[in-house]
Short mmCIF file of C-alpha atoms and ligand atoms in Angstrom, two decimals:
data_model
loop_
_atom_site.label_atom_id
_atom_site.label_comp_id
_atom_site.label_asym_id
_atom_site.label_seq_id
_atom_site.Cartn_x
_atom_site.Cartn_y
_atom_site.Cartn_z
CA MET A 1 -73.39 -46.88 53.07
CA LYS A 2 -73.23 -43.23 53.09
CA LEU A 3 -69.99 -41.73 51.88
CA LEU A 4 -68.36 -38.05 52.11
CA VAL A 5 -65.82 -38.62 49.31
CA THR A 6 -63.52 -35.88 49.14
CA GLY A 7 -61.61 -34.42 45.71
CA GLY A 8 -63.70 -36.77 44.01
CA ALA A 9 -63.60 -34.68 40.72
CA GLY A 10 -59.98 -35.51 40.10
CA PHE A 11 -57.79 -38.70 38.77
CA ILE A 12 -58.53 -41.62 41.27
CA GLY A 13 -61.32 -40.02 43.36
CA SER A 14 -63.21 -39.97 39.58
CA ASN A 15 -62.49 -43.45 39.20
CA PHE A 16 -63.60 -44.54 42.56
CA VAL A 17 -66.78 -42.99 43.11
CA ARG A 18 -67.88 -44.33 39.74
CA GLN A 19 -66.91 -48.19 41.15
CA VAL A 20 -68.64 -47.31 44.12
CA LEU A 21 -71.67 -46.23 42.68
CA ALA A 22 -71.78 -49.57 39.86
CA GLN A 23 -70.49 -52.19 43.07
CA HIS A 24 -72.55 -51.42 45.91
CA PRO A 25 -76.25 -50.50 45.22
CA GLY A 26 -77.12 -49.08 48.17
CA ASP A 27 -74.49 -46.53 48.81
CA GLU A 28 -74.83 -43.56 48.29
CA ILE A 29 -72.18 -40.48 47.67
CA VAL A 30 -71.76 -37.14 48.31
CA ASN A 31 -68.57 -35.80 46.67
CA LEU A 32 -66.56 -32.24 48.44
CA ASP A 33 -64.09 -31.09 45.64
CA LYS A 34 -62.77 -27.35 45.21
CA LEU A 35 -62.43 -28.24 41.73
CA THR A 36 -58.64 -26.63 41.11
CA TYR A 37 -56.69 -27.17 38.22
CA ALA A 38 -56.91 -31.24 39.05
CA GLY A 39 -60.75 -31.10 39.72
CA ASN A 40 -63.00 -31.19 36.87
CA LEU A 41 -66.33 -32.15 36.28
CA GLU A 42 -66.03 -34.08 32.69
CA ASN A 43 -64.69 -36.35 34.70
CA LEU A 44 -68.29 -37.43 36.34
CA ALA A 45 -70.28 -36.38 33.36
CA ASP A 46 -71.66 -40.40 33.08
CA LEU A 47 -73.12 -39.20 36.73
CA LYS A 48 -74.32 -35.97 35.98
CA ASP A 49 -78.03 -37.48 36.69
CA ASN A 50 -77.30 -40.57 39.14
CA PRO A 51 -79.22 -40.10 42.25
CA ARG A 52 -76.68 -41.71 44.38
CA HIS A 53 -74.31 -38.62 43.56
CA THR A 54 -74.27 -35.30 44.58
CA PHE A 55 -71.43 -32.84 43.90
CA VAL A 56 -71.00 -29.58 45.96
CA ARG A 57 -68.22 -27.63 45.21
CA GLY A 58 -66.17 -26.97 48.65
CA ASP A 59 -62.97 -26.42 50.29
CA VAL A 60 -61.74 -29.03 52.83
CA ALA A 61 -59.52 -26.43 54.21
CA SER A 62 -62.45 -23.99 54.91
CA SER A 63 -64.24 -24.99 58.30
CA ARG A 64 -67.40 -22.89 56.60
CA ASP A 65 -67.79 -25.17 54.12
CA VAL A 66 -66.70 -28.80 55.99
CA SER A 67 -69.36 -27.71 58.85
CA ARG A 68 -72.27 -26.77 56.11
CA VAL A 69 -71.58 -30.60 54.38
CA PHE A 70 -71.25 -32.18 57.79
CA ARG A 71 -74.25 -30.50 58.74
CA ALA A 72 -76.70 -31.15 55.73
CA HIS A 73 -75.89 -35.10 55.49
CA ALA A 74 -75.14 -38.07 57.81
CA PHE A 75 -72.07 -39.75 56.85
CA ASP A 76 -71.46 -43.34 57.30
CA ALA A 77 -67.87 -42.94 56.48
CA VAL A 78 -65.24 -40.26 54.74
CA VAL A 79 -62.95 -41.18 52.09
CA ASN A 80 -60.39 -37.79 52.16
CA PHE A 81 -58.56 -37.52 48.45
CA ALA A 82 -59.01 -33.92 48.38
CA ALA A 83 -55.28 -33.17 47.88
CA GLU A 84 -52.81 -31.24 46.38
CA SER A 85 -51.07 -34.14 44.01
CA HIS A 86 -47.96 -33.19 42.10
CA VAL A 87 -44.31 -33.55 43.41
CA ASP A 88 -42.76 -30.83 40.84
CA ARG A 89 -45.58 -28.56 41.74
CA SER A 90 -44.55 -28.38 45.49
CA LEU A 91 -41.16 -27.67 44.40
CA HIS A 92 -41.66 -25.17 41.83
CA MET A 93 -44.32 -23.35 42.84
CA GLY A 94 -44.16 -23.29 46.70
CA PRO A 95 -45.68 -25.18 49.35
CA ARG A 96 -48.39 -23.17 51.22
CA GLU A 97 -51.58 -24.52 48.88
CA PHE A 98 -49.90 -28.29 49.97
CA ILE A 99 -49.74 -27.63 53.27
CA ARG A 100 -53.46 -25.63 53.26
CA THR A 101 -55.33 -28.39 51.30
CA ASN A 102 -53.52 -31.65 52.45
CA ILE A 103 -52.62 -30.73 56.39
CA LEU A 104 -55.31 -28.16 57.33
CA GLY A 105 -57.97 -29.77 55.14
CA THR A 106 -57.53 -33.28 56.81
CA GLN A 107 -57.68 -31.60 60.66
CA LEU A 108 -60.92 -30.15 59.76
CA LEU A 109 -62.11 -33.09 58.46
CA LEU A 110 -61.13 -34.73 61.37
CA ASP A 111 -62.94 -32.46 63.49
CA ALA A 112 -66.57 -33.06 61.78
CA ALA A 113 -66.09 -36.74 61.43
CA ARG A 114 -65.27 -36.84 65.53
CA LYS A 115 -67.96 -34.21 66.35
CA ARG A 116 -70.80 -36.59 63.85
CA GLY A 117 -70.03 -39.21 65.24
CA VAL A 118 -69.01 -40.54 61.54
CA ARG A 119 -68.06 -44.21 61.79
CA ARG A 120 -65.08 -44.63 59.89
CA PHE A 121 -62.19 -42.01 58.41
CA LEU A 122 -60.37 -43.35 55.79
CA GLN A 123 -57.29 -41.45 54.21
CA VAL A 124 -56.08 -41.72 51.30
CA SER A 125 -52.28 -41.54 51.53
CA THR A 126 -48.79 -42.15 48.93
CA ASP A 127 -46.01 -44.45 49.36
CA GLU A 128 -43.62 -41.21 49.10
CA VAL A 129 -44.14 -40.08 53.02
CA TYR A 130 -41.22 -43.34 53.48
CA GLY A 131 -38.65 -41.42 51.16
CA SER A 132 -36.57 -43.49 48.69
CA LEU A 133 -35.05 -46.44 48.79
CA GLY A 134 -31.53 -48.15 48.16
CA PRO A 135 -31.23 -50.60 45.30
CA GLU A 136 -32.68 -53.96 47.35
CA GLY A 137 -35.80 -54.15 49.18
CA GLN A 138 -39.39 -52.88 49.43
CA PHE A 139 -41.42 -50.45 51.47
CA THR A 140 -43.75 -52.05 54.31
CA GLU A 141 -46.01 -50.88 56.71
CA GLN A 142 -42.86 -50.43 59.50
CA THR A 143 -40.71 -48.92 57.21
CA PRO A 144 -40.31 -45.10 58.95
CA LEU A 145 -41.68 -41.87 57.69
CA GLN A 146 -39.62 -39.61 55.81
CA PRO A 147 -40.73 -37.43 53.29
CA ASN A 148 -38.08 -35.45 51.25
CA ASN A 149 -40.46 -33.38 48.95
CA PRO A 150 -43.37 -30.95 50.22
CA TYR A 151 -46.07 -32.61 48.58
CA ALA A 152 -44.51 -35.82 50.40
CA ALA A 153 -44.01 -34.17 53.77
CA THR A 154 -47.77 -32.79 53.77
CA LYS A 155 -49.10 -35.76 52.95
CA ALA A 156 -47.07 -37.47 55.67
CA GLY A 157 -48.02 -34.65 58.20
CA ALA A 158 -51.37 -35.53 57.52
CA ASP A 159 -51.08 -39.78 58.48
CA CYS A 160 -49.72 -37.90 61.64
CA LEU A 161 -52.88 -36.23 62.47
CA VAL A 162 -54.81 -38.92 61.22
CA ARG A 163 -53.11 -41.35 63.55
CA ALA A 164 -53.70 -39.21 65.94
CA ALA A 165 -57.14 -38.72 65.75
CA GLY A 166 -57.45 -42.26 66.46
CA HIS A 167 -54.75 -42.42 69.35
CA SER A 168 -56.34 -39.74 71.14
CA HIS A 169 -59.85 -39.55 70.60
CA GLY A 170 -60.55 -43.18 69.07
CA LEU A 171 -61.77 -41.79 66.04
CA ASP A 172 -62.17 -44.96 63.56
CA ILE A 173 -59.35 -44.68 60.94
CA VAL A 174 -57.63 -45.93 58.42
CA ILE A 175 -54.33 -45.35 56.39
CA THR A 176 -54.17 -46.53 52.60
CA ARG A 177 -50.53 -46.25 50.90
CA CYS A 178 -50.53 -46.66 47.37
CA SER A 179 -47.95 -46.19 44.75
CA ASN A 180 -47.71 -44.11 41.47
CA ASN A 181 -51.45 -44.36 39.68
CA PHE A 182 -52.40 -44.65 36.10
CA GLY A 183 -55.44 -44.71 34.32
CA PRO A 184 -57.67 -42.78 32.49
CA PHE A 185 -58.72 -39.82 33.77
CA GLN A 186 -55.62 -38.48 35.23
CA PHE A 187 -54.53 -35.05 34.54
CA PRO A 188 -51.76 -34.18 32.04
CA GLU A 189 -48.57 -33.45 34.07
CA LYS A 190 -48.19 -37.07 35.82
CA LEU A 191 -45.70 -39.31 33.52
CA ILE A 192 -47.61 -41.10 31.97
CA PRO A 193 -50.62 -39.15 30.48
CA LEU A 194 -47.81 -36.25 29.70
CA MET A 195 -45.56 -38.43 27.62
CA ILE A 196 -48.53 -39.92 25.80
CA ALA A 197 -50.02 -36.22 24.90
CA LYS A 198 -46.14 -35.53 23.85
CA ALA A 199 -46.17 -38.07 21.69
CA LEU A 200 -49.21 -37.85 19.89
CA ALA A 201 -47.80 -33.96 19.34
CA ASN A 202 -44.53 -35.14 18.36
CA GLU A 203 -43.17 -33.34 21.13
CA ARG A 204 -39.59 -33.70 23.17
CA LEU A 205 -40.56 -36.21 26.01
CA PRO A 206 -38.65 -34.50 29.27
CA VAL A 207 -37.00 -37.21 31.30
CA TYR A 208 -35.82 -35.98 34.69
CA GLY A 209 -32.22 -36.97 35.19
CA ASP A 210 -30.82 -40.24 34.08
CA GLY A 211 -34.51 -41.57 33.46
CA LEU A 212 -33.57 -44.80 35.83
CA HIS A 213 -35.84 -43.67 39.38
CA VAL A 214 -37.86 -46.42 39.49
CA ARG A 215 -41.39 -46.25 40.29
CA ASP A 216 -44.29 -48.99 41.43
CA TRP A 217 -47.40 -48.52 38.99
CA ILE A 218 -50.56 -49.78 40.02
CA TYR A 219 -53.18 -49.09 37.51
CA VAL A 220 -56.20 -46.46 39.39
CA LEU A 221 -58.59 -49.44 39.68
CA ASP A 222 -56.38 -51.56 41.45
CA HIS A 223 -56.45 -49.26 43.69
CA CYS A 224 -59.61 -47.93 43.74
CA ALA A 225 -60.79 -51.66 44.77
CA GLY A 226 -58.17 -51.46 47.90
CA ILE A 227 -59.66 -48.58 49.68
CA ASP A 228 -62.70 -49.38 48.71
CA VAL A 229 -61.77 -53.10 51.07
CA ALA A 230 -60.04 -51.50 53.38
CA LEU A 231 -62.52 -49.05 53.98
CA ARG A 232 -65.12 -52.03 54.63
CA GLN A 233 -63.06 -54.60 56.11
CA GLY A 234 -59.57 -52.78 57.43
CA ALA A 235 -59.25 -52.96 61.71
CA ALA A 236 -59.37 -49.72 62.50
CA GLY A 237 -56.31 -47.58 63.29
CA GLU A 238 -54.18 -49.93 60.99
CA VAL A 239 -51.96 -48.68 57.59
CA TYR A 240 -52.76 -50.76 54.56
CA ASN A 241 -49.82 -50.26 51.87
CA ILE A 242 -51.04 -50.76 48.26
CA GLY A 243 -49.02 -51.57 44.75
CA ALA A 244 -48.56 -53.78 42.40
CA GLY A 245 -45.35 -55.08 41.81
CA TYR A 246 -44.46 -53.46 38.92
CA ASP A 247 -41.61 -51.26 39.98
CA VAL A 248 -39.16 -50.11 36.54
CA PRO A 249 -37.44 -47.09 35.83
CA ASN A 250 -39.40 -44.22 34.25
CA LEU A 251 -37.48 -44.86 30.87
CA GLN A 252 -38.61 -47.80 30.44
CA ILE A 253 -42.29 -46.75 30.54
CA VAL A 254 -41.14 -43.94 28.86
CA LYS A 255 -40.32 -46.35 25.59
CA ARG A 256 -42.96 -48.85 25.79
CA ILE A 257 -45.19 -45.53 25.88
CA LEU A 258 -43.63 -44.61 22.07
CA ALA A 259 -43.51 -48.08 21.27
CA LEU A 260 -47.49 -47.69 21.90
CA LEU A 261 -47.85 -45.03 19.63
CA ASP A 262 -45.69 -45.82 16.65
CA LYS A 263 -43.58 -42.77 17.22
CA PRO A 264 -39.36 -42.73 17.05
CA GLU A 265 -37.07 -42.84 20.80
CA SER A 266 -35.30 -39.92 19.28
CA LEU A 267 -38.07 -38.35 21.03
CA ILE A 268 -36.63 -38.62 24.59
CA GLU A 269 -34.60 -35.53 25.68
CA TYR A 270 -32.86 -35.51 28.70
CA VAL A 271 -33.75 -32.69 31.20
CA LYS A 272 -32.14 -31.55 34.34
CA ASP A 273 -33.40 -33.98 37.47
CA ARG A 274 -36.03 -32.87 39.94
CA PRO A 275 -34.42 -31.62 43.22
CA GLY A 276 -34.14 -33.84 46.24
CA HIS A 277 -35.85 -36.59 43.60
CA ASP A 278 -36.64 -39.83 45.02
CA ARG A 279 -34.05 -42.67 43.70
CA ARG A 280 -36.80 -45.67 44.07
CA TYR A 281 -39.94 -46.54 45.32
CA ALA A 282 -41.44 -50.67 45.89
CA MET A 283 -44.33 -51.41 47.86
CA ASP A 284 -44.25 -55.17 49.93
CA SER A 285 -48.93 -54.80 49.60
CA ALA A 286 -48.67 -58.01 51.36
CA LYS A 287 -50.69 -57.43 54.65
CA LEU A 288 -53.92 -56.31 52.41
CA GLN A 289 -53.69 -59.50 50.12
CA ARG A 290 -53.18 -61.46 53.37
CA THR A 291 -55.77 -59.95 55.47
CA LEU A 292 -58.22 -58.71 53.14
CA GLY A 293 -57.45 -60.99 49.94
CA TRP A 294 -57.15 -57.53 47.68
CA ARG A 295 -55.55 -58.44 44.56
CA PRO A 296 -54.10 -56.02 41.60
CA ALA A 297 -56.30 -57.70 38.45
CA HIS A 298 -55.12 -55.30 35.75
CA PRO A 299 -51.53 -56.65 34.51
CA PHE A 300 -49.34 -53.63 33.32
CA ASP A 301 -49.12 -54.11 29.97
CA ASP A 302 -53.03 -55.02 29.11
CA ALA A 303 -53.52 -51.54 31.44
CA LEU A 304 -51.30 -49.25 29.68
CA ARG A 305 -52.36 -50.64 26.01
CA ALA A 306 -56.09 -49.44 27.27
CA THR A 307 -54.80 -45.75 29.08
CA VAL A 308 -53.06 -45.30 25.86
CA ASP A 309 -56.12 -45.97 23.67
CA TRP A 310 -58.30 -43.99 26.28
CA TYR A 311 -55.57 -40.72 25.90
CA VAL A 312 -55.87 -41.35 21.87
CA GLN A 313 -59.80 -41.64 22.29
CA ASN A 314 -60.04 -38.48 24.85
CA ARG A 315 -57.69 -35.65 23.44
CA ALA A 316 -60.15 -32.89 23.62
CA TRP A 317 -60.48 -33.70 27.05
CA TRP A 318 -57.00 -33.67 27.84
CA GLU A 319 -56.43 -30.29 26.07
CA ARG A 320 -59.13 -29.05 27.79
CA VAL A 321 -57.88 -29.30 30.82
CA ARG A 322 -54.86 -29.03 30.43
CA SER A 323 -55.91 -25.14 28.60
CA GLY A 324 -58.16 -24.86 31.30
CA GLU A 325 -61.38 -24.72 28.46
CA TYR A 326 -63.26 -26.77 30.79
CA ARG A 327 -63.87 -24.06 33.48
CA LYS A 328 -65.59 -22.65 30.84
CA ALA A 329 -67.43 -25.04 28.63
CA TYR A 330 -68.74 -27.56 31.01
CA ASP A 331 -71.83 -25.87 32.07
CA THR A 332 -72.73 -25.30 28.74
CA LEU A 333 -71.82 -28.37 27.67
CA TYR A 334 -73.04 -30.89 31.07
CA GLY A 335 -75.63 -28.42 32.73
CA TRP A 336 -73.90 -29.10 35.62
CA ARG A 337 -73.97 -26.15 38.03
CA ASP A 338 -71.98 -25.29 41.15
CA ARG A 339 -74.16 -26.49 43.71
CA LYS A 340 -73.34 -25.49 47.32
CA ALA A 341 -74.24 -27.22 50.65
CA PRO A 342 -77.62 -25.59 52.21
P1 NAD B 1 -55.92 -34.85 41.38
O1 NAD B 1 -54.76 -33.59 41.68
O2 NAD B 1 -56.18 -35.63 40.36
O3 NAD B 1 -57.16 -34.67 42.11
C1 NAD B 1 -57.32 -33.70 43.56
C2 NAD B 1 -58.96 -33.70 43.78
O4 NAD B 1 -58.54 -32.83 44.74
C3 NAD B 1 -58.83 -32.45 42.87
O5 NAD B 1 -60.33 -33.01 42.10
C4 NAD B 1 -58.98 -31.35 43.71
O6 NAD B 1 -59.75 -30.33 42.60
C5 NAD B 1 -59.29 -31.55 44.35
N1 NAD B 1 -58.88 -30.38 45.76
C6 NAD B 1 -58.19 -30.43 45.86
N2 NAD B 1 -57.88 -29.24 46.43
C7 NAD B 1 -59.06 -29.32 47.47
C8 NAD B 1 -59.43 -28.66 48.38
N3 NAD B 1 -58.75 -27.07 49.28
N4 NAD B 1 -61.10 -28.93 49.39
C9 NAD B 1 -61.95 -29.73 48.19
N5 NAD B 1 -60.94 -30.46 47.34
C10 NAD B 1 -59.86 -30.07 46.90
O7 NAD B 1 -54.88 -36.29 42.57
P2 NAD B 1 -55.25 -37.79 42.59
O8 NAD B 1 -53.85 -38.44 41.90
O9 NAD B 1 -56.90 -37.83 41.85
O10 NAD B 1 -55.02 -38.09 43.57
C11 NAD B 1 -55.76 -38.38 44.63
C12 NAD B 1 -55.59 -38.80 46.29
O11 NAD B 1 -54.35 -39.84 46.02
C13 NAD B 1 -54.55 -37.49 46.33
O12 NAD B 1 -54.67 -36.98 47.94
C14 NAD B 1 -53.26 -38.34 46.33
O13 NAD B 1 -52.28 -38.18 46.88
C15 NAD B 1 -53.39 -39.55 46.75
N6 NAD B 1 -52.28 -41.09 45.89
C16 NAD B 1 -52.44 -40.00 44.46
C17 NAD B 1 -51.36 -41.18 43.54
C18 NAD B 1 -50.60 -41.00 42.40
O14 NAD B 1 -50.22 -41.43 41.95
N7 NAD B 1 -51.68 -40.06 42.23
C19 NAD B 1 -50.89 -42.36 44.39
C20 NAD B 1 -51.14 -42.77 45.87
C21 NAD B 1 -51.88 -41.42 47.05
O1 DAU B 2 -46.14 -42.46 43.77
C1 DAU B 2 -47.12 -42.16 44.32
C2 DAU B 2 -47.00 -40.39 44.27
O2 DAU B 2 -47.10 -40.65 42.28
C3 DAU B 2 -48.41 -39.70 44.39
O3 DAU B 2 -48.41 -39.65 45.23
C4 DAU B 2 -48.15 -38.93 43.93
O4 DAU B 2 -49.93 -38.18 43.81
C5 DAU B 2 -48.06 -38.68 42.07
O5 DAU B 2 -48.04 -37.51 41.66
C6 DAU B 2 -46.33 -39.73 42.08
O6 DAU B 2 -45.99 -38.45 42.07
P1 DAU B 2 -44.37 -39.09 41.14
O7 DAU B 2 -43.56 -37.91 41.93
O8 DAU B 2 -43.75 -39.82 41.41
O9 DAU B 2 -45.46 -38.96 39.79
P2 DAU B 2 -44.66 -38.06 38.52
O10 DAU B 2 -45.47 -38.57 37.62
O11 DAU B 2 -44.86 -36.55 38.30
O12 DAU B 2 -43.42 -38.55 38.32
C7 DAU B 2 -43.68 -40.23 37.82
C8 DAU B 2 -41.45 -40.48 37.56
O13 DAU B 2 -41.68 -39.81 36.26
C9 DAU B 2 -40.90 -39.68 38.72
O14 DAU B 2 -39.42 -40.00 38.75
C10 DAU B 2 -39.96 -38.35 37.87
C11 DAU B 2 -40.28 -38.42 36.43
N1 DAU B 2 -40.57 -37.33 35.35
C12 DAU B 2 -42.16 -37.16 35.75
C13 DAU B 2 -42.49 -35.98 35.06
C14 DAU B 2 -43.73 -35.18 34.86
C15 DAU B 2 -40.17 -37.20 34.11
O15 DAU B 2 -39.33 -38.24 33.99
N2 DAU B 2 -40.20 -36.43 33.67
C16 DAU B 2 -41.85 -35.51 33.99
O16 DAU B 2 -41.76 -34.71 32.51
#
């Protein structure tokens, strides 16, 4: 299968590209990524000589970049990871880039996929589109979309456009909605890598509000495995929730990280809450488990320990991406070039 993966230089996308190339020896991937602050070719350094992986620097919200890549390759499927992904940025820096990439970018990809007869379009979405839960219950695929922050609103908008492309134009679409991921190569702005980085530097760990907001955590490779099975075996037009059923308050995660690093809880600092902060997420992924046989394979404690170890061992990586230094360094370090589609 020949795949167009967008956003494959980011956290989840780079883990997905690596996993697909390892598990499907017949597959080829073209990886279209703009390399924003969150996209980093160091995440793919081990693949730079892999003939089944082609990197193209380009913008999903540019019709020129999108049509170039679709003219140059005949894809069997598109897996759309490309997004502005950080809730705090959408709140504090404004939603403009989120609207451009997450909504316009998705529509341009849908149009190109339809025009070129691509067999399947998988949209990588999020549990945030469902809004917030009360003290009981879980999100199912039937839960109405009630996004509460600008990031979530753009992801919900994209989901609606993907659904409409299937309904109106008969494009074969699948949407996956996953809970909070963690693992190697996550940009150190998100809770787990940020807390690890701050604890290692003996800095204050900023916990929003009372720290009792609940997120449902999944190891990134389990998410990637769920996307892969939905891509290959999911039914056209369906939505699949992906979650590992590990829903706990943020404070518990932060305390666990401190314990793993042998740092004191006095480093925790309660700070002003995120505006409109969703109180609780919990995913029901029974549909994916029942119909496609997917199961999370990485117990939370083992995966968190492995992730903390990875950040300890790869301090140079996160210090460099955090400072933006990799932008200057990646060509000389890894011999990468920004390759435009012909
Ligand atoms: P990320 O921010 O780490 O990576 C995003 C990637 O998209 C980067 O490589 C970036 O360069 C690229 N990109 C951004 N704008 C682009 C554009 N205009 N054109 C081309 N590439 C562009 O994000 P992530 O955490 O890996 O998330 C990937 C996807 O998964 C997103 O769609 C996100 O909504 C979804 N998701 C994330 C989580 C999570 O917990 N991180 C959970 C569920 C769903
Ligand atoms: O639920 C899936 C979503 O998970 C994805 O769609 C998003 O792309 C991804 O960024 C993530 O969104 P969150 O807002 O849940 O992730 P974040 O890591 O930013 O925050 C997790 C929780 O931790 C949230 O309740 C806010 C809190 N938090 C976060 C940061 C960065 C803090 O208390 N302190 C912090 O410094």
